[in-house]
Amino acid sequence: MNSKTPPDQTCSQDGFDLIDYPCDFAFKALCRVDKSAAESASEVMRQLVLAHVPESSLIETHVNQSRTGKFESVTLTVHLTAREELEAIYRSVSASPLVVMTL
């Protein structure tokens, strides 16, 4: 497992969900800042998340920049209705070349 891959047991252990759905879940990612890119890291993250849930599910977006400006910490709080949404979002976000690490 690398730092971009969420553990296999993100939501379940021994076949039981540890999260009750529906729920509000905060996706956190450390992203590289690409100043030459047309879209910010937070906008890319938003698009990746909204590929799996309706826009009405997005509750809040919060961005912190690193002191040097090379990285952004992006947190998107989303209303999830099923474990499959959580797993699909983590797969998409982890696959992005901008994402260094997910929490």
Backbone as JSON Lines, residues from 0, in Angstrom:
{"i":0,"aa":"M","n":[0.85,-1.17,0.0],"ca":[0.0,0.0,0.0],"c":[0.89,1.23,0.0]}
{"i":1,"aa":"N","n":[0.59,2.23,-0.85],"ca":[1.35,3.48,-0.85],"c":[0.52,4.57,-0.19]}
{"i":2,"aa":"S","n":[1.09,5.75,-0.1],"ca":[0.4,6.84,0.61],"c":[-0.84,7.34,-0.11]}
{"i":3,"aa":"K","n":[-0.99,7.01,-1.4],"ca":[-2.16,7.46,-2.15],"c":[-3.31,6.46,-2.1]}
{"i":4,"aa":"T","n":[-3.06,5.27,-1.62],"ca":[-4.07,4.23,-1.63],"c":[-4.7,4.11,-0.25]}
{"i":5,"aa":"P","n":[-6.04,4.28,-0.17],"ca":[-6.67,4.1,1.13],"c":[-6.61,2.63,1.54]}
{"i":6,"aa":"P","n":[-6.57,2.34,2.82],"ca":[-6.53,0.94,3.24],"c":[-7.76,0.19,2.76]}
{"i":7,"aa":"D","n":[-7.6,-1.12,2.55],"ca":[-8.71,-1.95,2.09],"c":[-9.88,-1.91,3.07]}
{"i":8,"aa":"Q","n":[-9.61,-1.63,4.3],"ca":[-10.63,-1.66,5.33],"c":[-11.13,-0.26,5.68]}
{"i":9,"aa":"T","n":[-11.22,0.62,4.69],"ca":[-11.66,2.0,4.92],"c":[-13.0,2.03,5.65]}
{"i":10,"aa":"C","n":[-13.94,1.22,5.18],"ca":[-15.29,1.29,5.74],"c":[-15.74,0.0,6.41]}
{"i":11,"aa":"S","n":[-15.01,-1.06,6.2],"ca":[-15.53,-2.3,6.76],"c":[-14.43,-3.12,7.39]}
{"i":12,"aa":"Q","n":[-14.83,-3.92,8.31],"ca":[-13.93,-4.85,8.97],"c":[-14.74,-6.1,9.22]}
{"i":13,"aa":"D","n":[-14.26,-7.21,8.72],"ca":[-14.98,-8.47,8.85],"c":[-16.38,-8.4,8.25]}
{"i":14,"aa":"G","n":[-16.54,-7.62,7.17],"ca":[-17.81,-7.57,6.46],"c":[-18.85,-6.64,7.04]}
{"i":15,"aa":"F","n":[-18.55,-5.94,8.12],"ca":[-19.51,-5.03,8.71],"c":[-19.08,-3.6,8.44]}
{"i":16,"aa":"D","n":[-20.03,-2.76,8.04],"ca":[-19.73,-1.35,7.8],"c":[-19.46,-0.66,9.13]}
{"i":17,"aa":"L","n":[-18.4,0.14,9.15],"ca":[-18.09,0.95,10.33],"c":[-18.72,2.32,10.24]}
{"i":18,"aa":"I","n":[-19.26,2.64,9.07],"ca":[-19.92,3.92,8.85],"c":[-21.38,3.64,8.54]}
{"i":19,"aa":"D","n":[-22.26,4.36,9.2],"ca":[-23.69,4.23,8.91],"c":[-24.05,5.22,7.81]}
{"i":20,"aa":"Y","n":[-24.7,4.72,6.78],"ca":[-25.11,5.56,5.65],"c":[-26.59,5.81,5.75]}
{"i":21,"aa":"P","n":[-27.06,6.96,5.3],"ca":[-26.32,8.1,4.75],"c":[-25.53,8.82,5.84]}
{"i":22,"aa":"C","n":[-24.45,9.5,5.4],"ca":[-23.61,10.25,6.33],"c":[-22.88,11.38,5.6]}
{"i":23,"aa":"D","n":[-22.36,12.31,6.36],"ca":[-21.51,13.36,5.82],"c":[-20.07,12.92,6.05]}
{"i":24,"aa":"F","n":[-19.26,12.96,4.99],"ca":[-17.89,12.45,5.05],"c":[-16.94,13.49,4.49]}
{"i":25,"aa":"A","n":[-15.83,13.72,5.17],"ca":[-14.83,14.69,4.72],"c":[-13.7,13.97,4.0]}
{"i":26,"aa":"F","n":[-13.55,14.22,2.71],"ca":[-12.44,13.69,1.92],"c":[-11.32,14.7,2.0]}
{"i":27,"aa":"K","n":[-10.13,14.24,2.37],"ca":[-8.98,15.13,2.49],"c":[-7.89,14.65,1.56]}
{"i":28,"aa":"A","n":[-7.26,15.59,0.86],"ca":[-6.17,15.24,-0.04],"c":[-5.11,16.33,-0.01]}
{"i":29,"aa":"L","n":[-3.87,15.89,-0.07],"ca":[-2.75,16.81,-0.21],"c":[-2.41,16.82,-1.69]}
{"i":30,"aa":"C","n":[-2.47,18.0,-2.3],"ca":[-2.3,18.13,-3.75],"c":[-1.13,19.04,-4.09]}
{"i":31,"aa":"R","n":[-0.47,18.71,-5.2],"ca":[0.56,19.59,-5.74],"c":[-0.12,20.79,-6.4]}
{"i":32,"aa":"V","n":[0.47,21.95,-6.27],"ca":[-0.05,23.14,-6.94],"c":[0.66,23.26,-8.28]}
{"i":33,"aa":"D","n":[-0.13,23.32,-9.35],"ca":[0.42,23.5,-10.7],"c":[-0.04,24.86,-11.18]}
{"i":34,"aa":"K","n":[0.83,25.85,-11.06],"ca":[0.45,27.23,-11.4],"c":[0.16,27.41,-12.89]}
{"i":35,"aa":"S","n":[0.66,26.49,-13.72],"ca":[0.42,26.6,-15.17],"c":[-0.9,25.93,-15.58]}
{"i":36,"aa":"A","n":[-1.52,25.19,-14.67],"ca":[-2.77,24.49,-14.99],"c":[-3.93,25.49,-15.07]}
{"i":37,"aa":"A","n":[-4.88,25.15,-15.91],"ca":[-6.06,26.01,-16.08],"c":[-6.96,25.98,-14.85]}
{"i":38,"aa":"E","n":[-6.96,24.85,-14.12],"ca":[-7.83,24.7,-12.97],"c":[-7.0,24.47,-11.71]}
{"i":39,"aa":"S","n":[-7.5,24.95,-10.6],"ca":[-6.82,24.76,-9.32],"c":[-6.99,23.32,-8.85]}
{"i":40,"aa":"A","n":[-6.16,22.93,-7.9],"ca":[-6.26,21.58,-7.34],"c":[-7.62,21.36,-6.7]}
{"i":41,"aa":"S","n":[-8.15,22.39,-6.04],"ca":[-9.46,22.24,-5.4],"c":[-10.57,22.03,-6.43]}
{"i":42,"aa":"E","n":[-10.46,22.68,-7.59],"ca":[-11.47,22.49,-8.64],"c":[-11.36,21.1,-9.24]}
{"i":43,"aa":"V","n":[-10.15,20.61,-9.43],"ca":[-9.96,19.25,-9.94],"c":[-10.55,18.25,-8.95]}
{"i":44,"aa":"M","n":[-10.28,18.43,-7.66],"ca":[-10.83,17.54,-6.63],"c":[-12.36,17.58,-6.65]}
{"i":45,"aa":"R","n":[-12.9,18.76,-6.78],"ca":[-14.36,18.92,-6.82],"c":[-14.95,18.13,-7.98]}
{"i":46,"aa":"Q","n":[-14.33,18.23,-9.15],"ca":[-14.82,17.5,-10.33],"c":[-14.72,15.99,-10.13]}
{"i":47,"aa":"L","n":[-13.63,15.53,-9.52],"ca":[-13.46,14.1,-9.26],"c":[-14.54,13.57,-8.33]}
{"i":48,"aa":"V","n":[-14.85,14.34,-7.29],"ca":[-15.88,13.93,-6.34],"c":[-17.26,13.95,-7.0]}
{"i":49,"aa":"L","n":[-17.55,15.02,-7.75],"ca":[-18.87,15.16,-8.35],"c":[-19.11,14.2,-9.51]}
{"i":50,"aa":"A","n":[-18.09,13.48,-9.93],"ca":[-18.28,12.43,-10.93],"c":[-19.03,11.24,-10.32]}
{"i":51,"aa":"H","n":[-19.09,11.19,-8.98],"ca":[-19.69,10.03,-8.31],"c":[-20.91,10.36,-7.45]}
{"i":52,"aa":"V","n":[-21.14,11.63,-7.18],"ca":[-22.3,12.03,-6.38],"c":[-22.92,13.28,-7.01]}
{"i":53,"aa":"P","n":[-24.2,13.52,-6.78],"ca":[-24.82,14.74,-7.33],"c":[-24.24,15.99,-6.66]}
{"i":54,"aa":"E","n":[-24.28,17.1,-7.38],"ca":[-23.74,18.36,-6.87],"c":[-24.4,18.76,-5.55]}
{"i":55,"aa":"S","n":[-25.65,18.42,-5.39],"ca":[-26.36,18.76,-4.16],"c":[-25.77,18.04,-2.94]}
{"i":56,"aa":"S","n":[-24.97,17.0,-3.16],"ca":[-24.34,16.27,-2.06],"c":[-23.11,16.97,-1.5]}
{"i":57,"aa":"L","n":[-22.55,17.9,-2.26],"ca":[-21.36,18.63,-1.81],"c":[-21.77,19.66,-0.77]}
{"i":58,"aa":"I","n":[-21.24,19.52,0.43],"ca":[-21.63,20.38,1.54],"c":[-20.67,21.54,1.72]}
{"i":59,"aa":"E","n":[-19.36,21.24,1.69],"ca":[-18.37,22.28,2.0],"c":[-17.04,21.95,1.34]}
{"i":60,"aa":"T","n":[-16.31,22.98,0.96],"ca":[-14.95,22.85,0.44],"c":[-14.05,23.77,1.25]}
{"i":61,"aa":"H","n":[-12.92,23.23,1.68],"ca":[-11.96,24.03,2.44],"c":[-10.56,23.78,1.88]}
{"i":62,"aa":"V","n":[-9.8,24.85,1.67],"ca":[-8.46,24.74,1.09],"c":[-7.47,25.49,1.97]}
{"i":63,"aa":"N","n":[-6.35,24.83,2.28],"ca":[-5.22,25.46,2.97],"c":[-4.0,25.34,2.08]}
{"i":64,"aa":"Q","n":[-3.28,26.43,1.91],"ca":[-2.04,26.39,1.13],"c":[-0.86,26.19,2.06]}
{"i":65,"aa":"S","n":[0.16,25.48,1.54],"ca":[1.38,25.31,2.32],"c":[2.13,26.64,2.39]}
{"i":66,"aa":"R","n":[3.02,26.72,3.32],"ca":[3.8,27.95,3.52],"c":[4.58,28.32,2.26]}
{"i":67,"aa":"T","n":[5.09,27.3,1.56],"ca":[5.89,27.56,0.36],"c":[5.03,27.72,-0.89]}
{"i":68,"aa":"G","n":[3.75,27.38,-0.81],"ca":[2.85,27.5,-1.96],"c":[2.95,26.35,-2.95]}
{"i":69,"aa":"K","n":[3.68,25.29,-2.6],"ca":[3.84,24.15,-3.5],"c":[2.7,23.14,-3.38]}
{"i":70,"aa":"F","n":[1.99,23.17,-2.24],"ca":[0.94,22.19,-1.99],"c":[-0.31,22.88,-1.46]}
{"i":71,"aa":"E","n":[-1.44,22.19,-1.68],"ca":[-2.72,22.6,-1.1],"c":[-3.32,21.4,-0.39]}
{"i":72,"aa":"S","n":[-3.88,21.65,0.77],"ca":[-4.66,20.65,1.46],"c":[-6.12,20.95,1.13]}
{"i":73,"aa":"V","n":[-6.78,19.99,0.49],"ca":[-8.17,20.2,0.05],"c":[-9.07,19.25,0.83]}
{"i":74,"aa":"T","n":[-10.1,19.8,1.45],"ca":[-11.09,19.01,2.17],"c":[-12.45,19.27,1.54]}
{"i":75,"aa":"L","n":[-13.1,18.21,1.1],"ca":[-14.46,18.31,0.56],"c":[-15.37,17.47,1.43]}
{"i":76,"aa":"T","n":[-16.37,18.1,2.02],"ca":[-17.35,17.37,2.82],"c":[-18.55,17.07,1.93]}
{"i":77,"aa":"V","n":[-18.9,15.78,1.89],"ca":[-19.91,15.29,0.95],"c":[-20.92,14.43,1.71]}
{"i":78,"aa":"H","n":[-22.18,14.53,1.31],"ca":[-23.22,13.66,1.86],"c":[-23.23,12.37,1.03]}
{"i":79,"aa":"L","n":[-22.9,11.26,1.67],"ca":[-22.86,9.96,0.99],"c":[-24.06,9.12,1.37]}
{"i":80,"aa":"T","n":[-24.53,8.34,0.41],"ca":[-25.67,7.46,0.69],"c":[-25.29,5.99,0.7]}
{"i":81,"aa":"A","n":[-24.08,5.65,0.21],"ca":[-23.67,4.25,0.15],"c":[-22.15,4.12,0.18]}
{"i":82,"aa":"R","n":[-21.69,3.0,0.64],"ca":[-20.26,2.7,0.71],"c":[-19.61,2.76,-0.67]}
{"i":83,"aa":"E","n":[-20.33,2.36,-1.69],"ca":[-19.8,2.36,-3.06],"c":[-19.39,3.76,-3.5]}
{"i":84,"aa":"E","n":[-20.14,4.77,-3.07],"ca":[-19.77,6.16,-3.4],"c":[-18.43,6.51,-2.76]}
{"i":85,"aa":"L","n":[-18.26,6.16,-1.51],"ca":[-17.01,6.43,-0.8],"c":[-15.83,5.78,-1.51]}
{"i":86,"aa":"E","n":[-15.96,4.52,-1.84],"ca":[-14.87,3.79,-2.49],"c":[-14.56,4.34,-3.88]}
{"i":87,"aa":"A","n":[-15.58,4.67,-4.64],"ca":[-15.38,5.21,-5.99],"c":[-14.67,6.57,-5.93]}
{"i":88,"aa":"I","n":[-15.05,7.4,-4.98],"ca":[-14.4,8.71,-4.85],"c":[-12.94,8.54,-4.47]}
{"i":89,"aa":"Y","n":[-12.65,7.67,-3.51],"ca":[-11.25,7.45,-3.13],"c":[-10.43,6.92,-4.29]}
{"i":90,"aa":"R","n":[-11.0,6.03,-5.09],"ca":[-10.27,5.51,-6.26],"c":[-9.95,6.63,-7.25]}
{"i":91,"aa":"S","n":[-10.93,7.47,-7.54],"ca":[-10.73,8.58,-8.5],"c":[-9.72,9.59,-7.99]}
{"i":92,"aa":"V","n":[-9.87,9.99,-6.74],"ca":[-8.98,11.0,-6.17],"c":[-7.55,10.47,-6.09]}
{"i":93,"aa":"S","n":[-7.39,9.23,-5.66],"ca":[-6.06,8.64,-5.54],"c":[-5.36,8.49,-6.88]}
{"i":94,"aa":"A","n":[-6.12,8.35,-7.95],"ca":[-5.54,8.17,-9.29],"c":[-5.09,9.49,-9.92]}
{"i":95,"aa":"S","n":[-5.5,10.61,-9.36],"ca":[-5.13,11.91,-9.94],"c":[-3.64,12.18,-9.75]}
{"i":96,"aa":"P","n":[-2.96,12.63,-10.81],"ca":[-1.53,12.94,-10.69],"c":[-1.25,14.14,-9.78]}
{"i":97,"aa":"L","n":[-2.25,14.97,-9.52],"ca":[-2.06,16.11,-8.61],"c":[-2.03,15.7,-7.15]}
{"i":98,"aa":"V","n":[-2.64,14.56,-6.85],"ca":[-2.81,14.13,-5.46],"c":[-1.56,13.4,-4.98]}
{"i":99,"aa":"V","n":[-1.0,13.9,-3.89],"ca":[0.17,13.28,-3.27],"c":[-0.27,12.24,-2.25]}
{"i":100,"aa":"M","n":[-1.33,12.57,-1.48],"ca":[-1.78,11.69,-0.42],"c":[-3.25,11.96,-0.12]}
{"i":101,"aa":"T","n":[-3.98,10.9,0.26],"ca":[-5.36,11.06,0.71],"c":[-5.45,10.62,2.16]}
{"i":102,"aa":"L","n":[-6.41,11.21,2.86],"ca":[-6.67,10.83,4.25],"c":[-8.11,10.43,4.39]}
